Amino acid sequence: MARKKQEDVPQGAPAWMATFSDLMNLLLCFFVLLFSMSTVDAEKFQQIIASFQNTISFMPSGGASIEEGQLITSGISMIDLYDVYYSQQAEADAQEKEQQEKDVVEAYEEQSLAESEEMAETIEEMVAQYGIQDQVEVTFNADYVLLSMNGTFLFDSGKAELMAEAYPLLDKIGKVLEPYRDNMIDVEGHTDNVPIHSAKYADNNVLSMFRAYNVADYLRDNSTIDPAHIKSSGRGEYAPVADNATPEGRARNRRVEIKVYNSYNSDID
């Protein structure tokens, strides 16, 4: 078979490729020109990125932004998530501990109040047994049982020395208190607000202090209560139980109180 002549073989790329190349170059130049004339809205760009992250993120609720290579998910980084978790856990632990402490305190107060109530019932029965219920008022709280005696039964006006008529009353009070010889007993003296000044008592504070001391000292000497468990103090006019504007109120305020602390609140070494 005869070979074709050299000049009969087509030379170079087909003619259509030149036209196609020119078209691609024109399109490239056109889009470069468009890009150079446009401005990029950074906020919208971040929103577009966030939209993609919300769609494909492996974290709950998707991602929200990218800052310096750090993925931030729903506005919180992984470190922030751990911080929030441990903060919430610590807060929950603190609340649980606080509730436990509160429960312990409430249980303690309930038991303390129950003991005071039982003591008060026993003391009231003994007060009635000795026939001094008209001279002694009995109340209680979670700390102690309170025996209140009107100062008229114990002292002359403006004096702190015990009257002879007070001895039988205090002897019976000593009998009432003997079952609680292991408890702390606090004797408090109180006065009205009428000023007093004498060579012996400078004011109501001093008068109330001596009245409480004399009652406490009598109980130390005339009962089986440990003297170390009896203490005394004067409160003067500063803890009234009635209105000092009336004679009746002032009479009620002139009193001696004996606090018998329960076992939960007796400060005895």
PDB file of C-alpha atoms in Angstrom:
ATOM      1  CA  MET A   1       0.000   0.000   0.000  1.00  0.00           C
ATOM      2  CA  ALA A   2       1.410   3.372  -0.864  1.00  0.00           C
ATOM      3  CA  ARG A   3       2.307   5.700   2.019  1.00  0.00           C
ATOM      4  CA  LYS A   4       0.733   9.138   2.172  1.00  0.00           C
ATOM      5  CA  LYS A   5       2.892  12.020   1.518  1.00  0.00           C
ATOM      6  CA  GLN A   6       4.225  14.015   4.424  1.00  0.00           C
ATOM      7  CA  GLU A   7       2.320  17.099   3.461  1.00  0.00           C
ATOM      8  CA  ASP A   8      -0.973  15.176   3.521  1.00  0.00           C
ATOM      9  CA  VAL A   9      -0.760  14.520   7.408  1.00  0.00           C
ATOM     10  CA  PRO A  10      -2.596  17.244   9.481  1.00  0.00           C
ATOM     11  CA  GLN A  11      -0.234  19.443  11.545  1.00  0.00           C
ATOM     12  CA  GLY A  12      -0.914  20.854  15.190  1.00  0.00           C
ATOM     13  CA  ALA A  13      -4.142  20.858  17.311  1.00  0.00           C
ATOM     14  CA  PRO A  14      -7.558  20.840  15.740  1.00  0.00           C
ATOM     15  CA  ALA A  15      -8.921  24.243  14.849  1.00  0.00           C
ATOM     16  CA  TRP A  16     -11.826  24.069  17.355  1.00  0.00           C
ATOM     17  CA  MET A  17      -9.445  23.849  20.361  1.00  0.00           C
ATOM     18  CA  ALA A  18      -8.052  27.280  19.651  1.00  0.00           C
ATOM     19  CA  THR A  19     -11.538  28.739  19.735  1.00  0.00           C
ATOM     20  CA  PHE A  20     -12.328  26.866  23.002  1.00  0.00           C
ATOM     21  CA  SER A  21      -9.105  28.102  24.642  1.00  0.00           C
ATOM     22  CA  ASP A  22      -9.894  31.669  23.722  1.00  0.00           C
ATOM     23  CA  LEU A  23     -13.363  31.277  25.275  1.00  0.00           C
ATOM     24  CA  MET A  24     -11.956  29.887  28.559  1.00  0.00           C
ATOM     25  CA  ASN A  25      -9.446  32.722  28.781  1.00  0.00           C
ATOM     26  CA  LEU A  26     -12.191  35.254  28.260  1.00  0.00           C
ATOM     27  CA  LEU A  27     -14.375  33.659  30.958  1.00  0.00           C
ATOM     28  CA  LEU A  28     -11.452  33.569  33.430  1.00  0.00           C
ATOM     29  CA  CYS A  29     -10.679  37.211  32.826  1.00  0.00           C
ATOM     30  CA  PHE A  30     -14.376  38.047  33.224  1.00  0.00           C
ATOM     31  CA  PHE A  31     -14.694  36.348  36.662  1.00  0.00           C
ATOM     32  CA  VAL A  32     -11.375  37.797  37.876  1.00  0.00           C
ATOM     33  CA  LEU A  33     -12.661  41.227  36.905  1.00  0.00           C
ATOM     34  CA  LEU A  34     -15.961  40.623  38.744  1.00  0.00           C
ATOM     35  CA  PHE A  35     -14.144  39.426  41.883  1.00  0.00           C
ATOM     36  CA  SER A  36     -11.790  42.403  41.872  1.00  0.00           C
ATOM     37  CA  MET A  37     -14.760  44.779  41.672  1.00  0.00           C
ATOM     38  CA  SER A  38     -16.721  43.094  44.471  1.00  0.00           C
ATOM     39  CA  THR A  39     -16.451  43.484  48.293  1.00  0.00           C
ATOM     40  CA  VAL A  40     -16.723  40.630  50.780  1.00  0.00           C
ATOM     41  CA  ASP A  41     -19.167  41.127  53.646  1.00  0.00           C
ATOM     42  CA  ALA A  42     -17.317  39.541  56.608  1.00  0.00           C
ATOM     43  CA  GLU A  43     -20.443  39.205  58.722  1.00  0.00           C
ATOM     44  CA  LYS A  44     -22.353  37.411  55.978  1.00  0.00           C
ATOM     45  CA  PHE A  45     -19.323  35.271  55.311  1.00  0.00           C
ATOM     46  CA  GLN A  46     -19.245  34.168  58.973  1.00  0.00           C
ATOM     47  CA  GLN A  47     -22.988  33.473  58.854  1.00  0.00           C
ATOM     48  CA  ILE A  48     -22.485  31.249  55.790  1.00  0.00           C
ATOM     49  CA  ILE A  49     -19.704  29.377  57.595  1.00  0.00           C
ATOM     50  CA  ALA A  50     -21.875  29.020  60.688  1.00  0.00           C
ATOM     51  CA  SER A  51     -24.702  27.680  58.555  1.00  0.00           C
ATOM     52  CA  PHE A  52     -22.439  24.967  57.162  1.00  0.00           C
ATOM     53  CA  GLN A  53     -21.132  24.152  60.623  1.00  0.00           C
ATOM     54  CA  ASN A  54     -24.663  23.857  62.053  1.00  0.00           C
ATOM     55  CA  THR A  55     -25.354  21.334  59.319  1.00  0.00           C
ATOM     56  CA  ILE A  56     -22.267  19.147  59.513  1.00  0.00           C
ATOM     57  CA  SER A  57     -20.836  19.711  63.030  1.00  0.00           C
ATOM     58  CA  PHE A  58     -20.391  16.642  65.229  1.00  0.00           C
ATOM     59  CA  MET A  59     -21.080  18.711  68.378  1.00  0.00           C
ATOM     60  CA  PRO A  60     -24.614  19.252  69.744  1.00  0.00           C
ATOM     61  CA  SER A  61     -26.452  22.034  67.931  1.00  0.00           C
ATOM     62  CA  GLY A  62     -23.623  22.404  65.432  1.00  0.00           C
ATOM     63  CA  GLY A  63     -20.868  25.018  65.272  1.00  0.00           C
ATOM     64  CA  ALA A  64     -21.241  28.757  65.350  1.00  0.00           C
ATOM     65  CA  SER A  65     -17.912  30.278  64.295  1.00  0.00           C
ATOM     66  CA  ILE A  66     -14.234  29.651  63.709  1.00  0.00           C
ATOM     67  CA  GLU A  67     -11.577  31.711  65.439  1.00  0.00           C
ATOM     68  CA  GLU A  68      -7.891  31.119  64.859  1.00  0.00           C
ATOM     69  CA  GLY A  69      -8.415  27.472  64.069  1.00  0.00           C
ATOM     70  CA  GLN A  70     -10.651  26.816  67.122  1.00  0.00           C
ATOM     71  CA  LEU A  71     -14.078  25.312  66.586  1.00  0.00           C
ATOM     72  CA  ILE A  72     -16.650  27.076  68.732  1.00  0.00           C
ATOM     73  CA  THR A  73     -19.845  25.129  69.163  1.00  0.00           C
ATOM     74  CA  SER A  74     -23.035  27.060  69.958  1.00  0.00           C
ATOM     75  CA  GLY A  75     -20.889  29.903  71.248  1.00  0.00           C
ATOM     76  CA  ILE A  76     -19.020  27.655  73.689  1.00  0.00           C
ATOM     77  CA  SER A  77     -15.679  25.964  73.117  1.00  0.00           C
ATOM     78  CA  MET A  78     -14.953  22.454  74.355  1.00  0.00           C
ATOM     79  CA  ILE A  79     -13.000  23.947  77.275  1.00  0.00           C
ATOM     80  CA  ASP A  80     -15.925  26.203  78.109  1.00  0.00           C
ATOM     81  CA  LEU A  81     -18.260  23.192  78.030  1.00  0.00           C
ATOM     82  CA  TYR A  82     -16.089  21.380  80.555  1.00  0.00           C
ATOM     83  CA  ASP A  83     -15.930  24.516  82.711  1.00  0.00           C
ATOM     84  CA  VAL A  84     -19.713  24.831  82.658  1.00  0.00           C
ATOM     85  CA  TYR A  85     -20.153  21.136  83.467  1.00  0.00           C
ATOM     86  CA  TYR A  86     -17.771  21.157  86.420  1.00  0.00           C
ATOM     87  CA  SER A  87     -19.177  24.469  87.645  1.00  0.00           C
ATOM     88  CA  GLN A  88     -22.696  23.056  87.584  1.00  0.00           C
ATOM     89  CA  GLN A  89     -21.501  19.854  89.259  1.00  0.00           C
ATOM     90  CA  ALA A  90     -19.716  21.827  91.984  1.00  0.00           C
ATOM     91  CA  GLU A  91     -22.821  23.935  92.530  1.00  0.00           C
ATOM     92  CA  ALA A  92     -24.982  20.811  92.769  1.00  0.00           C
ATOM     93  CA  ASP A  93     -22.558  19.242  95.261  1.00  0.00           C
ATOM     94  CA  ALA A  94     -22.555  22.432  97.343  1.00  0.00           C
ATOM     95  CA  GLN A  95     -26.364  22.545  97.351  1.00  0.00           C
ATOM     96  CA  GLU A  96     -26.540  18.890  98.364  1.00  0.00           C
ATOM     97  CA  LYS A  97     -24.049  19.463 101.185  1.00  0.00           C
ATOM     98  CA  GLU A  98     -25.948  22.549 102.325  1.00  0.00           C
ATOM     99  CA  GLN A  99     -29.212  20.595 102.334  1.00  0.00           C
ATOM    100  CA  GLN A 100     -27.608  17.778 104.340  1.00  0.00           C
ATOM    101  CA  GLU A 101     -26.285  20.264 106.895  1.00  0.00           C
ATOM    102  CA  LYS A 102     -29.714  21.897 107.051  1.00  0.00           C
ATOM    103  CA  ASP A 103     -31.352  18.512 107.630  1.00  0.00           C
ATOM    104  CA  VAL A 104     -28.903  17.760 110.440  1.00  0.00           C
ATOM    105  CA  VAL A 105     -29.565  21.133 112.082  1.00  0.00           C
ATOM    106  CA  GLU A 106     -33.336  20.678 111.793  1.00  0.00           C
ATOM    107  CA  ALA A 107     -33.136  17.180 113.269  1.00  0.00           C
ATOM    108  CA  TYR A 108     -30.965  18.510 116.103  1.00  0.00           C
ATOM    109  CA  GLU A 109     -33.403  21.339 116.835  1.00  0.00           C
ATOM    110  CA  GLU A 110     -36.378  18.972 116.780  1.00  0.00           C
ATOM    111  CA  GLN A 111     -34.734  16.627 119.271  1.00  0.00           C
ATOM    112  CA  SER A 112     -33.651  19.559 121.436  1.00  0.00           C
ATOM    113  CA  LEU A 113     -37.168  21.022 121.425  1.00  0.00           C
ATOM    114  CA  ALA A 114     -38.692  17.622 122.222  1.00  0.00           C
ATOM    115  CA  GLU A 115     -36.395  17.264 125.249  1.00  0.00           C
ATOM    116  CA  SER A 116     -37.234  20.782 126.474  1.00  0.00           C
ATOM    117  CA  GLU A 117     -40.942  20.030 126.137  1.00  0.00           C
ATOM    118  CA  GLU A 118     -40.579  16.825 128.149  1.00  0.00           C
ATOM    119  CA  MET A 119     -38.594  18.683 130.820  1.00  0.00           C
ATOM    120  CA  ALA A 120     -41.214  21.436 130.971  1.00  0.00           C
ATOM    121  CA  GLU A 121     -44.023  18.917 131.493  1.00  0.00           C
ATOM    122  CA  THR A 122     -42.131  17.248 134.333  1.00  0.00           C
ATOM    123  CA  ILE A 123     -41.250  20.579 135.956  1.00  0.00           C
ATOM    124  CA  GLU A 124     -44.839  21.811 135.729  1.00  0.00           C
ATOM    125  CA  GLU A 125     -46.034  18.635 137.447  1.00  0.00           C
ATOM    126  CA  MET A 126     -43.490  19.106 140.248  1.00  0.00           C
ATOM    127  CA  VAL A 127     -44.366  22.799 140.597  1.00  0.00           C
ATOM    128  CA  ALA A 128     -48.013  21.833 141.003  1.00  0.00           C
ATOM    129  CA  GLN A 129     -47.050  19.055 143.421  1.00  0.00           C
ATOM    130  CA  TYR A 130     -45.247  21.566 145.661  1.00  0.00           C
ATOM    131  CA  GLY A 131     -48.127  24.025 145.367  1.00  0.00           C
ATOM    132  CA  ILE A 132     -46.121  26.929 143.914  1.00  0.00           C
ATOM    133  CA  GLN A 133     -47.841  27.132 140.528  1.00  0.00           C
ATOM    134  CA  ASP A 134     -49.169  30.603 141.391  1.00  0.00           C
ATOM    135  CA  GLN A 135     -45.660  31.876 142.079  1.00  0.00           C
ATOM    136  CA  VAL A 136     -43.758  30.241 139.247  1.00  0.00           C
ATOM    137  CA  GLU A 137     -44.485  30.510 135.522  1.00  0.00           C
ATOM    138  CA  VAL A 138     -43.024  27.736 133.336  1.00  0.00           C
ATOM    139  CA  THR A 139     -42.283  28.090 129.616  1.00  0.00           C
ATOM    140  CA  PHE A 140     -39.762  26.481 127.276  1.00  0.00           C
ATOM    141  CA  ASN A 141     -37.995  26.699 123.934  1.00  0.00           C
ATOM    142  CA  ALA A 142     -35.510  24.545 122.023  1.00  0.00           C
ATOM    143  CA  ASP A 143     -32.673  25.599 124.372  1.00  0.00           C
ATOM    144  CA  TYR A 144     -34.076  25.564 127.901  1.00  0.00           C
ATOM    145  CA  VAL A 145     -37.018  25.495 130.285  1.00  0.00           C
ATOM    146  CA  LEU A 146     -37.711  28.865 131.905  1.00  0.00           C
ATOM    147  CA  LEU A 147     -38.981  29.314 135.460  1.00  0.00           C
ATOM    148  CA  SER A 148     -40.035  32.914 136.093  1.00  0.00           C
ATOM    149  CA  MET A 149     -40.700  34.261 139.598  1.00  0.00           C
ATOM    150  CA  ASN A 150     -42.099  37.680 140.441  1.00  0.00           C
ATOM    151  CA  GLY A 151     -39.607  39.730 142.419  1.00  0.00           C
ATOM    152  CA  THR A 152     -42.351  40.618 144.900  1.00  0.00           C
ATOM    153  CA  PHE A 153     -42.104  37.077 146.320  1.00  0.00           C
ATOM    154  CA  LEU A 154     -38.348  37.383 146.814  1.00  0.00           C
ATOM    155  CA  PHE A 155     -37.211  40.942 147.609  1.00  0.00           C
ATOM    156  CA  ASP A 156     -38.265  44.164 149.237  1.00  0.00           C
ATOM    157  CA  SER A 157     -38.503  47.142 146.896  1.00  0.00           C
ATOM    158  CA  GLY A 158     -35.089  48.467 145.854  1.00  0.00           C
ATOM    159  CA  LYS A 159     -33.212  45.691 147.699  1.00  0.00           C
ATOM    160  CA  ALA A 160     -31.373  42.536 146.693  1.00  0.00           C
ATOM    161  CA  GLU A 161     -31.388  40.616 149.981  1.00  0.00           C
ATOM    162  CA  LEU A 162     -33.802  37.681 150.034  1.00  0.00           C
ATOM    163  CA  MET A 163     -36.838  38.078 152.261  1.00  0.00           C
ATOM    164  CA  ALA A 164     -37.490  35.395 154.851  1.00  0.00           C
ATOM    165  CA  GLU A 165     -40.695  34.527 152.995  1.00  0.00           C
ATOM    166  CA  ALA A 166     -38.617  33.667 149.926  1.00  0.00           C
ATOM    167  CA  TYR A 167     -36.782  30.757 151.542  1.00  0.00           C
ATOM    168  CA  PRO A 168     -39.622  28.181 151.396  1.00  0.00           C
ATOM    169  CA  LEU A 169     -40.250  29.056 147.757  1.00  0.00           C
ATOM    170  CA  LEU A 170     -36.579  28.659 146.830  1.00  0.00           C
ATOM    171  CA  ASP A 171     -36.338  25.406 148.818  1.00  0.00           C
ATOM    172  CA  LYS A 172     -39.109  23.986 146.651  1.00  0.00           C
ATOM    173  CA  ILE A 173     -37.466  25.375 143.514  1.00  0.00           C
ATOM    174  CA  GLY A 174     -34.297  23.534 144.528  1.00  0.00           C
ATOM    175  CA  LYS A 175     -36.261  20.284 144.801  1.00  0.00           C
ATOM    176  CA  VAL A 176     -37.763  20.877 141.366  1.00  0.00           C
ATOM    177  CA  LEU A 177     -34.306  21.454 139.855  1.00  0.00           C
ATOM    178  CA  GLU A 178     -32.500  18.538 141.529  1.00  0.00           C
ATOM    179  CA  PRO A 179     -33.372  16.010 138.742  1.00  0.00           C
ATOM    180  CA  TYR A 180     -31.462  18.328 136.404  1.00  0.00           C
ATOM    181  CA  ARG A 181     -28.324  18.627 138.496  1.00  0.00           C
ATOM    182  CA  ASP A 182     -26.243  17.660 135.461  1.00  0.00           C
ATOM    183  CA  ASN A 183     -27.692  20.482 133.347  1.00  0.00           C
ATOM    184  CA  MET A 184     -26.509  24.073 133.190  1.00  0.00           C
ATOM    185  CA  ILE A 185     -28.726  26.406 135.247  1.00  0.00           C
ATOM    186  CA  ASP A 186     -28.653  30.143 134.630  1.00  0.00           C
ATOM    187  CA  VAL A 187     -30.231  32.603 137.079  1.00  0.00           C
ATOM    188  CA  GLU A 188     -31.072  36.032 135.623  1.00  0.00           C
ATOM    189  CA  GLY A 189     -32.199  39.144 137.470  1.00  0.00           C
ATOM    190  CA  HIS A 190     -34.499  41.724 135.808  1.00  0.00           C
ATOM    191  CA  THR A 191     -35.898  45.101 136.874  1.00  0.00           C
ATOM    192  CA  ASP A 192     -38.315  47.702 135.557  1.00  0.00           C
ATOM    193  CA  ASN A 193     -37.090  50.980 134.053  1.00  0.00           C
ATOM    194  CA  VAL A 194     -37.625  53.159 137.105  1.00  0.00           C
ATOM    195  CA  PRO A 195     -34.178  54.632 137.897  1.00  0.00           C
ATOM    196  CA  ILE A 196     -32.568  53.622 141.170  1.00  0.00           C
ATOM    197  CA  HIS A 197     -29.524  55.033 142.890  1.00  0.00           C
ATOM    198  CA  SER A 198     -28.340  54.230 146.357  1.00  0.00           C
ATOM    199  CA  ALA A 199     -25.135  53.861 148.291  1.00  0.00           C
ATOM    200  CA  LYS A 200     -25.243  50.098 147.676  1.00  0.00           C
ATOM    201  CA  TYR A 201     -26.701  49.828 144.158  1.00  0.00           C
ATOM    202  CA  ALA A 202     -25.556  52.313 141.559  1.00  0.00           C
ATOM    203  CA  ASP A 203     -28.323  51.462 139.085  1.00  0.00           C
ATOM    204  CA  ASN A 204     -30.788  48.796 137.988  1.00  0.00           C
ATOM    205  CA  ASN A 205     -28.037  46.726 136.379  1.00  0.00           C
ATOM    206  CA  VAL A 206     -26.220  46.357 139.676  1.00  0.00           C
ATOM    207  CA  LEU A 207     -29.455  45.670 141.557  1.00  0.00           C
ATOM    208  CA  SER A 208     -30.497  42.928 139.121  1.00  0.00           C
ATOM    209  CA  MET A 209     -27.038  41.374 139.248  1.00  0.00           C
ATOM    210  CA  PHE A 210     -27.085  41.122 143.056  1.00  0.00           C
ATOM    211  CA  ARG A 211     -30.620  39.722 143.068  1.00  0.00           C
ATOM    212  CA  ALA A 212     -29.628  36.968 140.623  1.00  0.00           C
ATOM    213  CA  TYR A 213     -26.477  36.265 142.594  1.00  0.00           C
ATOM    214  CA  ASN A 214     -28.335  35.891 145.902  1.00  0.00           C
ATOM    215  CA  VAL A 215     -30.875  33.467 144.393  1.00  0.00           C
ATOM    216  CA  ALA A 216     -28.119  31.414 142.748  1.00  0.00           C
ATOM    217  CA  ASP A 217     -26.069  31.386 145.932  1.00  0.00           C
ATOM    218  CA  TYR A 218     -29.055  30.168 147.965  1.00  0.00           C
ATOM    219  CA  LEU A 219     -29.612  27.298 145.522  1.00  0.00           C
ATOM    220  CA  ARG A 220     -25.924  26.367 145.714  1.00  0.00           C
ATOM    221  CA  ASP A 221     -26.115  26.129 149.500  1.00  0.00           C
ATOM    222  CA  ASN A 222     -29.543  24.515 149.854  1.00  0.00           C
ATOM    223  CA  SER A 223     -29.825  21.910 147.076  1.00  0.00           C
ATOM    224  CA  THR A 224     -27.889  18.965 145.702  1.00  0.00           C
ATOM    225  CA  ILE A 225     -27.165  20.780 142.423  1.00  0.00           C
ATOM    226  CA  ASP A 226     -23.476  21.028 141.561  1.00  0.00           C
ATOM    227  CA  PRO A 227     -22.530  24.649 142.399  1.00  0.00           C
ATOM    228  CA  ALA A 228     -20.367  24.723 139.262  1.00  0.00           C
ATOM    229  CA  HIS A 229     -23.507  24.219 137.160  1.00  0.00           C
ATOM    230  CA  ILE A 230     -25.216  27.335 138.500  1.00  0.00           C
ATOM    231  CA  LYS A 231     -24.366  30.768 137.129  1.00  0.00           C
ATOM    232  CA  SER A 232     -25.982  34.175 137.533  1.00  0.00           C
ATOM    233  CA  SER A 233     -26.234  37.443 135.647  1.00  0.00           C
ATOM    234  CA  GLY A 234     -28.066  40.766 135.798  1.00  0.00           C
ATOM    235  CA  ARG A 235     -30.057  42.027 132.833  1.00  0.00           C
ATOM    236  CA  GLY A 236     -31.361  45.230 134.398  1.00  0.00           C
ATOM    237  CA  GLU A 237     -34.262  46.846 132.535  1.00  0.00           C
ATOM    238  CA  TYR A 238     -33.180  45.739 129.077  1.00  0.00           C
ATOM    239  CA  ALA A 239     -35.264  42.561 128.636  1.00  0.00           C
ATOM    240  CA  PRO A 240     -38.820  43.515 129.652  1.00  0.00           C
ATOM    241  CA  VAL A 241     -41.726  41.111 129.231  1.00  0.00           C
ATOM    242  CA  ALA A 242     -44.405  43.774 129.735  1.00  0.00           C
ATOM    243  CA  ASP A 243     -44.995  47.483 129.215  1.00  0.00           C
ATOM    244  CA  ASN A 244     -43.159  49.609 131.773  1.00  0.00           C
ATOM    245  CA  ALA A 245     -45.725  52.377 131.284  1.00  0.00           C
ATOM    246  CA  THR A 246     -48.169  50.650 133.683  1.00  0.00           C
ATOM    247  CA  PRO A 247     -47.759  49.529 137.315  1.00  0.00           C
ATOM    248  CA  GLU A 248     -48.794  46.016 136.358  1.00  0.00           C
ATOM    249  CA  GLY A 249     -46.224  45.881 133.562  1.00  0.00           C
ATOM    250  CA  ARG A 250     -43.441  47.131 135.816  1.00  0.00           C
ATOM    251  CA  ALA A 251     -44.401  44.514 138.432  1.00  0.00           C
ATOM    252  CA  ARG A 252     -44.063  41.759 135.829  1.00  0.00           C
ATOM    253  CA  ASN A 253     -40.689  43.077 134.704  1.00  0.00           C
ATOM    254  CA  ARG A 254     -39.306  42.942 138.275  1.00  0.00           C
ATOM    255  CA  ARG A 255     -38.561  39.242 138.233  1.00  0.00           C
ATOM    256  CA  VAL A 256     -35.969  36.485 138.546  1.00  0.00           C
ATOM    257  CA  GLU A 257     -35.727  33.876 135.796  1.00  0.00           C
ATOM    258  CA  ILE A 258     -34.133  30.451 136.111  1.00  0.00           C
ATOM    259  CA  LYS A 259     -33.148  28.849 132.818  1.00  0.00           C
ATOM    260  CA  VAL A 260     -32.643  25.075 132.939  1.00  0.00           C
ATOM    261  CA  TYR A 261     -30.789  24.178 129.752  1.00  0.00           C
ATOM    262  CA  ASN A 262     -31.455  20.803 128.161  1.00  0.00           C
ATOM    263  CA  SER A 263     -28.668  18.291 127.519  1.00  0.00           C
ATOM    264  CA  TYR A 264     -28.177  19.566 123.953  1.00  0.00           C
ATOM    265  CA  ASN A 265     -27.363  23.088 125.145  1.00  0.00           C
ATOM    266  CA  SER A 266     -25.772  22.631 128.556  1.00  0.00           C
ATOM    267  CA  ASP A 267     -22.249  23.985 128.236  1.00  0.00           C
ATOM    268  CA  ILE A 268     -20.611  21.822 130.880  1.00  0.00           C
ATOM    269  CA  ASP A 269     -17.017  20.570 130.566  1.00  0.00           C
TER     270      ASP A 269
END
